[in-house]
JSON list of N, CA and C in Angstrom, two decimals:
[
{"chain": "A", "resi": 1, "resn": "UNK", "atom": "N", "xyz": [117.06, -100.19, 39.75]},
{"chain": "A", "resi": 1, "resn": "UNK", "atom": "CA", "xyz": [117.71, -100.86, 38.63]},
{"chain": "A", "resi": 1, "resn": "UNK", "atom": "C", "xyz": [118.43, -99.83, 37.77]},
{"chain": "A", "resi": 2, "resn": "UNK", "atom": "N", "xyz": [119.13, -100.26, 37.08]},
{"chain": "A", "resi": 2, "resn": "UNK", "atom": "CA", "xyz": [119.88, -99.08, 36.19]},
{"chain": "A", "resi": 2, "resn": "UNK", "atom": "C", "xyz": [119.02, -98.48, 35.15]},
{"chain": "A", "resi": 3, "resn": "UNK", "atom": "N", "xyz": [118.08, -99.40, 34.81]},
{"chain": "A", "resi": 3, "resn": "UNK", "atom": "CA", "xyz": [117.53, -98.52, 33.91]},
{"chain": "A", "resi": 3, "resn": "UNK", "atom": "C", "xyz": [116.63, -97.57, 34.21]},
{"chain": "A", "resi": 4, "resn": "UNK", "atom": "N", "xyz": [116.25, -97.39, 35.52]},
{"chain": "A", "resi": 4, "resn": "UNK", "atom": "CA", "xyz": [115.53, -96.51, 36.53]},
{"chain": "A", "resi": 4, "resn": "UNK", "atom": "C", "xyz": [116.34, -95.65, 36.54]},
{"chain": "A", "resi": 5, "resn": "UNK", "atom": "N", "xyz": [117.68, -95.69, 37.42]},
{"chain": "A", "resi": 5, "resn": "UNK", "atom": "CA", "xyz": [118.62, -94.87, 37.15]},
{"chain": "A", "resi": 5, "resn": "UNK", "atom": "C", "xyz": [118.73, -94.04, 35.81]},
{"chain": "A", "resi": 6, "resn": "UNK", "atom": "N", "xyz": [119.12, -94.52, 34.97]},
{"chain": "A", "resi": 6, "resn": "UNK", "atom": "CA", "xyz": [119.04, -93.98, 33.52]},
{"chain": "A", "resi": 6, "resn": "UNK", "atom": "C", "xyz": [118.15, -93.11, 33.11]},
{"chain": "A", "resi": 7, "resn": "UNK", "atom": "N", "xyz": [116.52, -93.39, 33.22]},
{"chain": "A", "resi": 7, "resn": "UNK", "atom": "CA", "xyz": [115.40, -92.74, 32.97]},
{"chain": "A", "resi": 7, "resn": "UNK", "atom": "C", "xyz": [115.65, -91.65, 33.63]},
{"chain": "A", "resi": 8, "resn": "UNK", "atom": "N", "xyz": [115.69, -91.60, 35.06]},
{"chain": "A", "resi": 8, "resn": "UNK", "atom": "CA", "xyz": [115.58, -91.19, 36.58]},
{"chain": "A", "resi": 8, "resn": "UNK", "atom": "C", "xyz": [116.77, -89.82, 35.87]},
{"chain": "A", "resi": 9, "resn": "UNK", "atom": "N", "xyz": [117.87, -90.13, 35.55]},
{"chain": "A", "resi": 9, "resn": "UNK", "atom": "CA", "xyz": [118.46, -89.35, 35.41]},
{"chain": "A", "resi": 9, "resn": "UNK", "atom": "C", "xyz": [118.53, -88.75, 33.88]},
{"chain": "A", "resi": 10, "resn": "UNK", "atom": "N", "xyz": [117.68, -89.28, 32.97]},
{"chain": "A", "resi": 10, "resn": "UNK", "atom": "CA", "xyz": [117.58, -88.56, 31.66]},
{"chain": "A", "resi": 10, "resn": "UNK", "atom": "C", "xyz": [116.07, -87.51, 31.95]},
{"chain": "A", "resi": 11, "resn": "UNK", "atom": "N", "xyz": [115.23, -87.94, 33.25]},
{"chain": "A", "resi": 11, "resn": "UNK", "atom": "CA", "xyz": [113.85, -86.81, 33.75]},
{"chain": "A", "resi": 11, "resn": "UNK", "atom": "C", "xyz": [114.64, -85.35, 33.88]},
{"chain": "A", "resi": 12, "resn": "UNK", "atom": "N", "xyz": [115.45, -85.87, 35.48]},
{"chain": "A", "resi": 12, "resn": "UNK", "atom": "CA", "xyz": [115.84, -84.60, 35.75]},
{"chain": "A", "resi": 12, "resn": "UNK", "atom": "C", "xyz": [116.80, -83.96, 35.12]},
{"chain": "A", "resi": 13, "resn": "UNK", "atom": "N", "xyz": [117.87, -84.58, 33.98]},
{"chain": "A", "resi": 13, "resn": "UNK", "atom": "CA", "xyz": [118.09, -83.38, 32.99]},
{"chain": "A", "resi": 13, "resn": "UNK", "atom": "C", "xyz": [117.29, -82.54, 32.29]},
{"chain": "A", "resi": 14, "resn": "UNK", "atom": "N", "xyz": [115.75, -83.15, 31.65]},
{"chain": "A", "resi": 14, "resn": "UNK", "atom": "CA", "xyz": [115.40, -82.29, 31.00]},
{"chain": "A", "resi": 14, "resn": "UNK", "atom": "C", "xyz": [114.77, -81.39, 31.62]},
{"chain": "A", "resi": 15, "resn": "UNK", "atom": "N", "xyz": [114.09, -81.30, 33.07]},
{"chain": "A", "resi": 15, "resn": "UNK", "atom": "CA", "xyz": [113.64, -80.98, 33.71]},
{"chain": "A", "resi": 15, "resn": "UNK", "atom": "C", "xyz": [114.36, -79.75, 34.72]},
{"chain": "A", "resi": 16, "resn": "UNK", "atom": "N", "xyz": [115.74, -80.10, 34.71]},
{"chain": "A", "resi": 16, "resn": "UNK", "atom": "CA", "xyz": [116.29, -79.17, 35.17]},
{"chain": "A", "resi": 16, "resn": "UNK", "atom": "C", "xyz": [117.02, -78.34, 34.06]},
{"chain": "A", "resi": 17, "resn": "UNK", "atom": "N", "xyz": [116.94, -78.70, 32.72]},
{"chain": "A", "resi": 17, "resn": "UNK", "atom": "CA", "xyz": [117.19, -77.33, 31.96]},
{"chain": "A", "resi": 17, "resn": "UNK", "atom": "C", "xyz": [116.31, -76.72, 31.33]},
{"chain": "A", "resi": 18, "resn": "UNK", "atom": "N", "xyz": [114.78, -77.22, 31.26]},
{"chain": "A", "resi": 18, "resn": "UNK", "atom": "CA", "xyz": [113.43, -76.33, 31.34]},
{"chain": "A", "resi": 18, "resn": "UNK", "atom": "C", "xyz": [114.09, -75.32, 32.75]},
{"chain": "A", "resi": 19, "resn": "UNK", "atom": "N", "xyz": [113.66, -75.98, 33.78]},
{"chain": "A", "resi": 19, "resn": "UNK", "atom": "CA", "xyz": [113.96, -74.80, 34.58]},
{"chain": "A", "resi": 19, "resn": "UNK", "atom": "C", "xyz": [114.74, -73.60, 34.54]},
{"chain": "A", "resi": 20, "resn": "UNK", "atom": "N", "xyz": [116.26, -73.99, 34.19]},
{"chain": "A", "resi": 20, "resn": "UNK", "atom": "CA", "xyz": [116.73, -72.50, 33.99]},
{"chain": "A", "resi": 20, "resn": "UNK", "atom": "C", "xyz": [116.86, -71.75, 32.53]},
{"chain": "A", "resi": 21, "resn": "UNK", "atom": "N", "xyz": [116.25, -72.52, 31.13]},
{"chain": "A", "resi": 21, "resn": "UNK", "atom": "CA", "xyz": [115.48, -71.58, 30.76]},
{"chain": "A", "resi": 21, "resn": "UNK", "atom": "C", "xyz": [114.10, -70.76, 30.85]},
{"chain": "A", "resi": 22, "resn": "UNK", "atom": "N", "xyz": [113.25, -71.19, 31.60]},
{"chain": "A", "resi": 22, "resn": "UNK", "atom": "CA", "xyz": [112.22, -70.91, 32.55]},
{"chain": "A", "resi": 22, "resn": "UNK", "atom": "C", "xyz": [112.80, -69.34, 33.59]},
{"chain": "A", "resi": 23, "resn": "UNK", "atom": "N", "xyz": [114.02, -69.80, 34.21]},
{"chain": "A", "resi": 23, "resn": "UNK", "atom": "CA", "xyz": [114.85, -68.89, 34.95]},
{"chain": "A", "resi": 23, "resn": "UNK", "atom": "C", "xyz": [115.11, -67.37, 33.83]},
{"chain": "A", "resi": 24, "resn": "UNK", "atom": "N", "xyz": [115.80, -68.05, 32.68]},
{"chain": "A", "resi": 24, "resn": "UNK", "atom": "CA", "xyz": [116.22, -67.00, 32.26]},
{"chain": "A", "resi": 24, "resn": "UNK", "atom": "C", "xyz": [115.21, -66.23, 31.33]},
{"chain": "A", "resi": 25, "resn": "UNK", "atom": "N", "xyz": [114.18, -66.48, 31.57]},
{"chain": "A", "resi": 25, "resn": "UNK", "atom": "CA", "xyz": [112.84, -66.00, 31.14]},
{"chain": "A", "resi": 25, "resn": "UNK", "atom": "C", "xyz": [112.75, -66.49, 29.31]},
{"chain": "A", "resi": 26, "resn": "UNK", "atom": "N", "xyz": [113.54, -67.71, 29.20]},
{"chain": "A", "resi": 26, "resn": "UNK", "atom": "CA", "xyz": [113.09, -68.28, 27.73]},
{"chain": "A", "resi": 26, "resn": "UNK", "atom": "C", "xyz": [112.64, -69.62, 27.63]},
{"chain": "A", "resi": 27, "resn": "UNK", "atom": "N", "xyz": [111.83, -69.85, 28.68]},
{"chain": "A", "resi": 27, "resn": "UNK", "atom": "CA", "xyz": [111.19, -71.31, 28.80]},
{"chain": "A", "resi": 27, "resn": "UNK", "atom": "C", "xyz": [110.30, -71.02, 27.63]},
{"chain": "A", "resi": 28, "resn": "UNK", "atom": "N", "xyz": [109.87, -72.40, 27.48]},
{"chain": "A", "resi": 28, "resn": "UNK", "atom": "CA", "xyz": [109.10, -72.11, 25.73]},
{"chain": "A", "resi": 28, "resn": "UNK", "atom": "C", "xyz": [107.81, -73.72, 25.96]},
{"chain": "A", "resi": 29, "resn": "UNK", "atom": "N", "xyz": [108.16, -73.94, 25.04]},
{"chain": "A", "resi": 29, "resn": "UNK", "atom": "CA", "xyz": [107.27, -74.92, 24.48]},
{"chain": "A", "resi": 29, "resn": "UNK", "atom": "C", "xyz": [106.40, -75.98, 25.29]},
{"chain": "A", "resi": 30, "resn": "UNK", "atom": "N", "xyz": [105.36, -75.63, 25.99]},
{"chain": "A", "resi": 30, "resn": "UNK", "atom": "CA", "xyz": [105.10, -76.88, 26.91]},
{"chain": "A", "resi": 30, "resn": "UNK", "atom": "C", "xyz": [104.63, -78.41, 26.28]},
{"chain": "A", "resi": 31, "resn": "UNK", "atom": "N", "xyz": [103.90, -77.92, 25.09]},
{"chain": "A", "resi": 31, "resn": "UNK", "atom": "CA", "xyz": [103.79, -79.41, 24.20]},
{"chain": "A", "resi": 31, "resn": "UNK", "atom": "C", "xyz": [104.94, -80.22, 23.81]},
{"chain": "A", "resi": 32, "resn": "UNK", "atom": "N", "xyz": [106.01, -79.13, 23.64]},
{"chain": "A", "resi": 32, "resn": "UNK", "atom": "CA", "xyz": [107.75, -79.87, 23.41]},
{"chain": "A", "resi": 32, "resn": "UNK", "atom": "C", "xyz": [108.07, -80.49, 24.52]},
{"chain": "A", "resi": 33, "resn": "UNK", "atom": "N", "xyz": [107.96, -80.03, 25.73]},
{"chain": "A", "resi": 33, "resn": "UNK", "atom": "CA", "xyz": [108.35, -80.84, 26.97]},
{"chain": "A", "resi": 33, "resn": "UNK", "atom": "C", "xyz": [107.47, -81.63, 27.19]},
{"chain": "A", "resi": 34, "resn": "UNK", "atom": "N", "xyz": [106.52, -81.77, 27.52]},
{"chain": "A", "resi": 34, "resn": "UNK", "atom": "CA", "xyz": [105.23, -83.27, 27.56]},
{"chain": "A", "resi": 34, "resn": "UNK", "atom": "C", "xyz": [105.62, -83.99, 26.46]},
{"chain": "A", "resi": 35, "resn": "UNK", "atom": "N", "xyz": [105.84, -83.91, 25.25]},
{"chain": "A", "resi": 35, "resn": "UNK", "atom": "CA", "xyz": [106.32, -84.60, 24.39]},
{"chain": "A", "resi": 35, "resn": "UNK", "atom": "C", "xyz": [107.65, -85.64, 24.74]},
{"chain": "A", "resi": 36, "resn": "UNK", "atom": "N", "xyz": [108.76, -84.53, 25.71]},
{"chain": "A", "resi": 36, "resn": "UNK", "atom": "CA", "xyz": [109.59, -85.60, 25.88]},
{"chain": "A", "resi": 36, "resn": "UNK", "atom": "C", "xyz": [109.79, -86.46, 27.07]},
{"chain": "A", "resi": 37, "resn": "UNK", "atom": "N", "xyz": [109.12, -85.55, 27.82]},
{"chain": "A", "resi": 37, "resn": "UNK", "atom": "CA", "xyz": [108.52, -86.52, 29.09]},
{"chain": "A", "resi": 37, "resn": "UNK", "atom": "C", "xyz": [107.34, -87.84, 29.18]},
{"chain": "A", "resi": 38, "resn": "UNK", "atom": "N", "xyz": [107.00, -87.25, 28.08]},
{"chain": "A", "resi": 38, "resn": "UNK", "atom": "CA", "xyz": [106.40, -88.71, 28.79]},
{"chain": "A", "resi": 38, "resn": "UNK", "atom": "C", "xyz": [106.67, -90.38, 28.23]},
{"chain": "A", "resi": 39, "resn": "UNK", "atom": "N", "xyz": [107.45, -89.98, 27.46]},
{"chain": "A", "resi": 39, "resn": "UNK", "atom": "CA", "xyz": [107.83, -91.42, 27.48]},
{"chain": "A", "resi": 39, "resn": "UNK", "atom": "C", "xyz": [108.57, -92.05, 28.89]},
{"chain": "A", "resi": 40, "resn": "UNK", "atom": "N", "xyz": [109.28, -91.49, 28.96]},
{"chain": "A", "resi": 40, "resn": "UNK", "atom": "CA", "xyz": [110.71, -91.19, 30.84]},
{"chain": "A", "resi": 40, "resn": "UNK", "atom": "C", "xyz": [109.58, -91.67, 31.73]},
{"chain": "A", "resi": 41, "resn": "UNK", "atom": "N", "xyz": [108.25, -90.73, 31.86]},
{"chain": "A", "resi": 41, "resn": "UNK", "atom": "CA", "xyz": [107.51, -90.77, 32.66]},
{"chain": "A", "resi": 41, "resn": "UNK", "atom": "C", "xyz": [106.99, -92.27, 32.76]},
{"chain": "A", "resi": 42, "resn": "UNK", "atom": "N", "xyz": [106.39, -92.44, 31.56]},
{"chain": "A", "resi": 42, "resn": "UNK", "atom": "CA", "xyz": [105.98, -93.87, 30.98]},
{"chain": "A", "resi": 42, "resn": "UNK", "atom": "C", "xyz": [106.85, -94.97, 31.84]},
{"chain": "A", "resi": 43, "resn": "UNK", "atom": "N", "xyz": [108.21, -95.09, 31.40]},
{"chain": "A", "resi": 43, "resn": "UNK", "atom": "CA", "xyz": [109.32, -95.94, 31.44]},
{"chain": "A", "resi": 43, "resn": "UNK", "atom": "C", "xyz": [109.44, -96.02, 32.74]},
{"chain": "A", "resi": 44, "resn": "UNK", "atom": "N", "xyz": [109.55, -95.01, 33.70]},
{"chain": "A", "resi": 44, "resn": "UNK", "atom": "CA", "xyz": [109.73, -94.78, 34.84]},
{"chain": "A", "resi": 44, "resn": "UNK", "atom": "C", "xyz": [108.67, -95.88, 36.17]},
{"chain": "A", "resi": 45, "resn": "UNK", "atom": "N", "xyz": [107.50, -95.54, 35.35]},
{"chain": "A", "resi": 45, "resn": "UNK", "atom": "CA", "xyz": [106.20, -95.98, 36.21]},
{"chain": "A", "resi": 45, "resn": "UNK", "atom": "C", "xyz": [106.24, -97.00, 36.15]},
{"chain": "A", "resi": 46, "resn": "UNK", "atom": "N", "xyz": [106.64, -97.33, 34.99]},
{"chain": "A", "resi": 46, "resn": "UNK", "atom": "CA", "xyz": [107.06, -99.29, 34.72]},
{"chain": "A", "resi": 46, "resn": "UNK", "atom": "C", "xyz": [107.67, -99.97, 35.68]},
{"chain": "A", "resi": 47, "resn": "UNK", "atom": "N", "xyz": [109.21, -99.06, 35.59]},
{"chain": "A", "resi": 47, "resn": "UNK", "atom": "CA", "xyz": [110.11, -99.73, 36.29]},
{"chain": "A", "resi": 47, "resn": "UNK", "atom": "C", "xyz": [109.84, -99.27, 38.04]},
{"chain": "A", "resi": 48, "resn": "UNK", "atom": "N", "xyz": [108.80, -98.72, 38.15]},
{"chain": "A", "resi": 48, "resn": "UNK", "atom": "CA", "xyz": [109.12, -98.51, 39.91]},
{"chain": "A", "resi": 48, "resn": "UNK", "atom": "C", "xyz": [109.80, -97.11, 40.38]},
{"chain": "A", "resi": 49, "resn": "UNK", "atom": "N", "xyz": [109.97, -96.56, 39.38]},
{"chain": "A", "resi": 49, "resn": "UNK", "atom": "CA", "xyz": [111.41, -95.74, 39.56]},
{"chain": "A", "resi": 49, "resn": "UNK", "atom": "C", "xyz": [111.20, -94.20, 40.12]},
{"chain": "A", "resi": 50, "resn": "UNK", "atom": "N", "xyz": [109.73, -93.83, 39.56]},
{"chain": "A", "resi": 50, "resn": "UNK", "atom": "CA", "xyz": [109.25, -92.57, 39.42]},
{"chain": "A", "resi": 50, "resn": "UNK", "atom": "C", "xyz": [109.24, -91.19, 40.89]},
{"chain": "A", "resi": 51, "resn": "UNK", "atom": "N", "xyz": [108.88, -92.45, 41.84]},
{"chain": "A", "resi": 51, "resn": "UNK", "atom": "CA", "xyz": [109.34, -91.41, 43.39]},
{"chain": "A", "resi": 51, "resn": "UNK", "atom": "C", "xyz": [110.35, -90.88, 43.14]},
{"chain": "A", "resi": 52, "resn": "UNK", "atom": "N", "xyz": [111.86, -91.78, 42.94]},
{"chain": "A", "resi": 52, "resn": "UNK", "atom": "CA", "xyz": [112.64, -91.65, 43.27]},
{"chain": "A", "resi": 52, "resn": "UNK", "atom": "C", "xyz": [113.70, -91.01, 42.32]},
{"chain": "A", "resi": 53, "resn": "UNK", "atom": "N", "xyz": [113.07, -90.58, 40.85]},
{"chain": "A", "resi": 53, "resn": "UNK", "atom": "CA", "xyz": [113.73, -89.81, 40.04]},
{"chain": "A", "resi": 53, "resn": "UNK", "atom": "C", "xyz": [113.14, -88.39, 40.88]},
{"chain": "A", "resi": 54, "resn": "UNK", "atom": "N", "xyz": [111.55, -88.32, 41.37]},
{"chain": "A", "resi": 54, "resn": "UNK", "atom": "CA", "xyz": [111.02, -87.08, 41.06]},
{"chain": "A", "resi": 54, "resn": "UNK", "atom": "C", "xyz": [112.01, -85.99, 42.40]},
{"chain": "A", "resi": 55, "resn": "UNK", "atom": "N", "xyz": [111.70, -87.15, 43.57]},
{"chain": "A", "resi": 55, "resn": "UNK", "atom": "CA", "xyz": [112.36, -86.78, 44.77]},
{"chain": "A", "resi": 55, "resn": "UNK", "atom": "C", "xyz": [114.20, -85.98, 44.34]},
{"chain": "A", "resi": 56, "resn": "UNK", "atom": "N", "xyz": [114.79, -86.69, 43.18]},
{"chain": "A", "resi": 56, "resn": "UNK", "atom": "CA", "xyz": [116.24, -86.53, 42.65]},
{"chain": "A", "resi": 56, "resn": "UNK", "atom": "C", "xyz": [115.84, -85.05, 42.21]},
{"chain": "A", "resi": 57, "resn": "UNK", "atom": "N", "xyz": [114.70, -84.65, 41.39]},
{"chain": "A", "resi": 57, "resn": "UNK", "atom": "CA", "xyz": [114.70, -83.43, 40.84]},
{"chain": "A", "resi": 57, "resn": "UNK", "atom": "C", "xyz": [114.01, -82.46, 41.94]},
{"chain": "A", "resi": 58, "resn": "UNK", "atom": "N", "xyz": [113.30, -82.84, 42.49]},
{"chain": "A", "resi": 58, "resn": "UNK", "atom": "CA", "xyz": [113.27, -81.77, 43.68]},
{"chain": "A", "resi": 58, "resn": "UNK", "atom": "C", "xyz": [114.64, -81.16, 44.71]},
{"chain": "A", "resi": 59, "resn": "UNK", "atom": "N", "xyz": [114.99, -82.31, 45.04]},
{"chain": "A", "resi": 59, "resn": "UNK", "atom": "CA", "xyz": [116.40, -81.62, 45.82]},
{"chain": "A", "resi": 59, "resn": "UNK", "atom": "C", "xyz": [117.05, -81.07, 45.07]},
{"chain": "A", "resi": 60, "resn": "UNK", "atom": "N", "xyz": [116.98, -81.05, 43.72]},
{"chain": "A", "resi": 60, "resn": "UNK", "atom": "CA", "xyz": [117.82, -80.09, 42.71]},
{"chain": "A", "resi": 60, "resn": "UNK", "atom": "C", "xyz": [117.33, -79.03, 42.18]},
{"chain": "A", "resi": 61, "resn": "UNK", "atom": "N", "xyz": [116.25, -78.89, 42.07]},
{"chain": "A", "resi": 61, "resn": "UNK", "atom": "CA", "xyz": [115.19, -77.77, 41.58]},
{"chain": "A", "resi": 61, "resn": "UNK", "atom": "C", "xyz": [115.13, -76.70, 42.89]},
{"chain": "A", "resi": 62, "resn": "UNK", "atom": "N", "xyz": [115.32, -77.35, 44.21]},
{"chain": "A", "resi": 62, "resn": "UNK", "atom": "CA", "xyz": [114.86, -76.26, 45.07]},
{"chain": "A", "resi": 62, "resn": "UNK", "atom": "C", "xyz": [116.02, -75.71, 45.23]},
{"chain": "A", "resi": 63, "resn": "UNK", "atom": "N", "xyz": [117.71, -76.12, 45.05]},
{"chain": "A", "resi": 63, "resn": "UNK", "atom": "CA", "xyz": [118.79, -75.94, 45.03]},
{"chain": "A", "resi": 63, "resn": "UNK", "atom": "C", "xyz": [119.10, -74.60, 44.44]},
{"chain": "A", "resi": 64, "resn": "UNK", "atom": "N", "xyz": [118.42, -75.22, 43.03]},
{"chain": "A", "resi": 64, "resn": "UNK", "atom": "CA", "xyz": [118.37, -74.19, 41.97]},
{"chain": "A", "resi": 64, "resn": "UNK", "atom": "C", "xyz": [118.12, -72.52, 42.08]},
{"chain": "A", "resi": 65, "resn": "UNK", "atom": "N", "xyz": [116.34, -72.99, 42.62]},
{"chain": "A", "resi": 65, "resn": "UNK", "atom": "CA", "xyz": [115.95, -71.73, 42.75]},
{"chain": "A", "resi": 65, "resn": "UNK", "atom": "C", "xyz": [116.34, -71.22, 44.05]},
{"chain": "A", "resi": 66, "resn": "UNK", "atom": "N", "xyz": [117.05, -71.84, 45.30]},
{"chain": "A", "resi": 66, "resn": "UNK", "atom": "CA", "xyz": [117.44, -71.02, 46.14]},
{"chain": "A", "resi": 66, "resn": "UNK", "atom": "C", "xyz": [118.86, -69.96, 45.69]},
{"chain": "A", "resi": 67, "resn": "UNK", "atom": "N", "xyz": [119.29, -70.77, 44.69]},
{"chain": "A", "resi": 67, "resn": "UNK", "atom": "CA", "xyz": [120.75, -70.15, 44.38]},
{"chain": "A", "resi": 67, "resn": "UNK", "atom": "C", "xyz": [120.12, -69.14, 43.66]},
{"chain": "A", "resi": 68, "resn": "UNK", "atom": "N", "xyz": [119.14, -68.89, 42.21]},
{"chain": "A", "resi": 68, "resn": "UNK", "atom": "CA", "xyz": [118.65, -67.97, 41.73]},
{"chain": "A", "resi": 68, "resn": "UNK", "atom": "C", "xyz": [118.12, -66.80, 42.79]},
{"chain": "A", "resi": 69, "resn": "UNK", "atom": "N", "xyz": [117.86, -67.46, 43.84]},
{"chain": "A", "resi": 69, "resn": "UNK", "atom": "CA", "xyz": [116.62, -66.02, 44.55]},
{"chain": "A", "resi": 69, "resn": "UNK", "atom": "C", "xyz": [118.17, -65.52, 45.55]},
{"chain": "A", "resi": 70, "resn": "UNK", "atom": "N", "xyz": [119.18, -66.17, 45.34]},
{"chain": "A", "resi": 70, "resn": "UNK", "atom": "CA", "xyz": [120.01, -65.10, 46.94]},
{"chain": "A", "resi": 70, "resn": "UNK", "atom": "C", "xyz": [120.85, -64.41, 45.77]},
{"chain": "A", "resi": 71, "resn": "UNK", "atom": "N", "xyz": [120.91, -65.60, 44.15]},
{"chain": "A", "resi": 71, "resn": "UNK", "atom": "CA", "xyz": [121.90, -64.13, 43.24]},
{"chain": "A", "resi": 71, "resn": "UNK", "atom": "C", "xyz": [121.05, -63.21, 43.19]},
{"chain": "A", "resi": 72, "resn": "UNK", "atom": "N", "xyz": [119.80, -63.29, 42.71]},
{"chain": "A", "resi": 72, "resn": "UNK", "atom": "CA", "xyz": [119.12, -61.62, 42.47]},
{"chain": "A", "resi": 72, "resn": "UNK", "atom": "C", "xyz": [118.76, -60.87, 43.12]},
{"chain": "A", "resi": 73, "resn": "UNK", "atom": "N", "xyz": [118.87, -61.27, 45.17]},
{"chain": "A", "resi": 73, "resn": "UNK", "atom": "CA", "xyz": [118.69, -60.61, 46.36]},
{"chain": "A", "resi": 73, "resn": "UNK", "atom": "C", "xyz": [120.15, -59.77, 46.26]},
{"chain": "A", "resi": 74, "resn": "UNK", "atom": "N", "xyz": [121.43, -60.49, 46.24]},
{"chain": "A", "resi": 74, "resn": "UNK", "atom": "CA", "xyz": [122.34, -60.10, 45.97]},
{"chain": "A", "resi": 74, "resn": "UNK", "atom": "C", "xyz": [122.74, -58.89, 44.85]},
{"chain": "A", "resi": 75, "resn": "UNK", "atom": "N", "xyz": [122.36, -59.31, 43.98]},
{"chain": "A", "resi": 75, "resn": "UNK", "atom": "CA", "xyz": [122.73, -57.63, 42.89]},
{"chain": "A", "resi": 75, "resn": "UNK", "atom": "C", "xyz": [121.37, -56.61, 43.55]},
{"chain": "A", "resi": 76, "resn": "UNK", "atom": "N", "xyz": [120.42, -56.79, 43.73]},
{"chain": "A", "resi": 76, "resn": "UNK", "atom": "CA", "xyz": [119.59, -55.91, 44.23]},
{"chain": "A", "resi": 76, "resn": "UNK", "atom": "C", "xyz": [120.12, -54.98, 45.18]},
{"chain": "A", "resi": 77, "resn": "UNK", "atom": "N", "xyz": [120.48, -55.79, 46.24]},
{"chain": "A", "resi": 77, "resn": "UNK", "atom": "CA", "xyz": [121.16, -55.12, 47.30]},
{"chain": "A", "resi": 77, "resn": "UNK", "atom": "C", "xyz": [122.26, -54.55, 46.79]},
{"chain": "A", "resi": 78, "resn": "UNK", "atom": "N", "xyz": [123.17, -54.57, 45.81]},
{"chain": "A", "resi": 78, "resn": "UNK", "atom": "CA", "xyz": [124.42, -53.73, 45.83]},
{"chain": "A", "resi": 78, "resn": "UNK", "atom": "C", "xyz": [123.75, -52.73, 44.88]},
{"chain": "A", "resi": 79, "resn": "UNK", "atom": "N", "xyz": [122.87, -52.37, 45.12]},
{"chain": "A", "resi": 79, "resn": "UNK", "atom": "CA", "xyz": [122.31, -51.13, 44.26]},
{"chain": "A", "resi": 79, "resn": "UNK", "atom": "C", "xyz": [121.89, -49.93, 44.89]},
{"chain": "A", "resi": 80, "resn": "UNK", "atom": "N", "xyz": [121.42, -50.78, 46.36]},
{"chain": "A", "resi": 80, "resn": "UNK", "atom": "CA", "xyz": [120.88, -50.15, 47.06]},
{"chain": "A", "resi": 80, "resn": "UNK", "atom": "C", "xyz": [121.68, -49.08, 48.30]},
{"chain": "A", "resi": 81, "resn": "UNK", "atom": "N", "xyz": [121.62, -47.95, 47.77]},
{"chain": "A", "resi": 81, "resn": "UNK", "atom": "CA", "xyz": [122.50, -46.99, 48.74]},
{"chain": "A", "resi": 81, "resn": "UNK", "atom": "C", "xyz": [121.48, -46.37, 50.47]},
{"chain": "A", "resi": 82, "resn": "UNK", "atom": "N", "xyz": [122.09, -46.48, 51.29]},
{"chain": "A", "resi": 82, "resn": "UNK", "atom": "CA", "xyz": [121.14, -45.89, 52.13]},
{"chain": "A", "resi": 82, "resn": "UNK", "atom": "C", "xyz": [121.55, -44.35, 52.71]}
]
Protein backbone atom coordinates (compact mmCIF):
# COMPACT_ATOMS: atom_id res chain seq x y z
CA UNK A 1 0.00 0.00 0.00
CA UNK A 2 1.37 3.45 -0.24
CA UNK A 3 1.50 4.06 3.03
CA UNK A 4 3.89 1.06 3.45
CA UNK A 5 5.67 2.51 0.73
CA UNK A 6 5.93 5.82 2.50
CA UNK A 7 6.99 4.38 5.95
CA UNK A 8 9.14 1.74 3.97
CA UNK A 9 10.80 4.56 2.44
CA UNK A 10 10.93 7.22 5.33
CA UNK A 11 12.94 3.65 7.44
CA UNK A 12 15.49 3.43 4.94
CA UNK A 13 16.27 7.10 4.75
CA UNK A 14 16.95 7.36 8.19
CA UNK A 15 18.68 4.32 8.29
CA UNK A 16 20.76 4.86 5.49
CA UNK A 17 22.04 8.22 6.73
CA UNK A 18 22.84 6.75 10.29
CA UNK A 19 24.92 4.60 8.23
CA UNK A 20 27.13 6.95 6.52
CA UNK A 21 27.46 9.00 9.44
CA UNK A 22 28.37 5.79 11.22
CA UNK A 23 30.82 5.58 7.94
CA UNK A 24 32.25 8.79 8.51
CA UNK A 25 32.98 7.93 12.03
CA UNK A 26 30.16 10.55 13.45
CA UNK A 27 27.32 8.22 14.10
CA UNK A 28 25.97 9.44 17.44
CA UNK A 29 22.96 9.05 19.32
CA UNK A 30 21.40 5.59 19.56
CA UNK A 31 18.43 6.73 21.85
CA UNK A 32 17.91 9.55 18.97
CA UNK A 33 17.56 6.86 16.40
CA UNK A 34 15.22 4.29 18.38
CA UNK A 35 13.39 7.32 19.08
CA UNK A 36 12.72 7.83 15.45
CA UNK A 37 12.34 4.48 14.46
CA UNK A 38 10.09 3.24 16.14
CA UNK A 39 7.23 4.77 15.38
CA UNK A 40 8.07 3.67 11.17
CA UNK A 41 8.74 0.44 12.85
CA UNK A 42 5.37 0.54 14.70
CA UNK A 43 3.47 1.78 11.45
CA UNK A 44 5.20 -0.61 9.37
CA UNK A 45 4.19 -3.87 11.39
CA UNK A 46 0.69 -2.61 11.13
CA UNK A 47 0.58 -2.22 7.71
CA UNK A 48 2.38 -5.58 6.65
CA UNK A 49 5.09 -3.64 5.26
CA UNK A 50 8.15 -4.32 7.47
CA UNK A 51 9.97 -7.36 5.33
CA UNK A 52 9.77 -5.43 2.65
CA UNK A 53 11.05 -1.95 3.74
CA UNK A 54 13.87 -3.95 5.72
CA UNK A 55 14.82 -6.18 2.59
CA UNK A 56 14.78 -2.23 0.59
CA UNK A 57 17.49 -1.22 3.20
CA UNK A 58 19.59 -4.12 3.00
CA UNK A 59 20.15 -4.08 -0.75
CA UNK A 60 21.16 -0.54 -0.04
CA UNK A 61 23.21 -0.80 3.01
CA UNK A 62 25.28 -3.64 1.52
CA UNK A 63 25.66 -1.34 -1.67
CA UNK A 64 26.85 1.14 0.57
CA UNK A 65 29.37 -0.54 2.41
CA UNK A 66 30.67 -2.37 -0.62
CA UNK A 67 31.29 1.05 -2.28
CA UNK A 68 32.95 2.31 1.16
CA UNK A 69 35.32 -0.88 1.49
CA UNK A 70 36.69 -0.80 -2.53
CA UNK A 71 37.05 3.42 -1.94
CA UNK A 72 39.34 2.80 1.06
CA UNK A 73 40.99 -0.48 -0.63
CA UNK A 74 41.50 1.96 -3.36
CA UNK A 75 43.40 5.02 -1.70
CA UNK A 76 45.28 2.38 0.34
CA UNK A 77 46.60 0.87 -2.57
CA UNK A 78 47.78 4.08 -4.29
CA UNK A 79 50.03 4.51 -1.40
CA UNK A 80 51.45 1.55 -1.66
CA UNK A 81 54.88 1.51 -3.58
CA UNK A 82 56.52 -1.88 -4.20
Amino acid sequence: TSISNSLGASLVGILQNDLAERARGSGGGESDLCERLKPLLQGLHRTKGLDSALERYKTIALAGIKATVKQACTRSFRFVSY
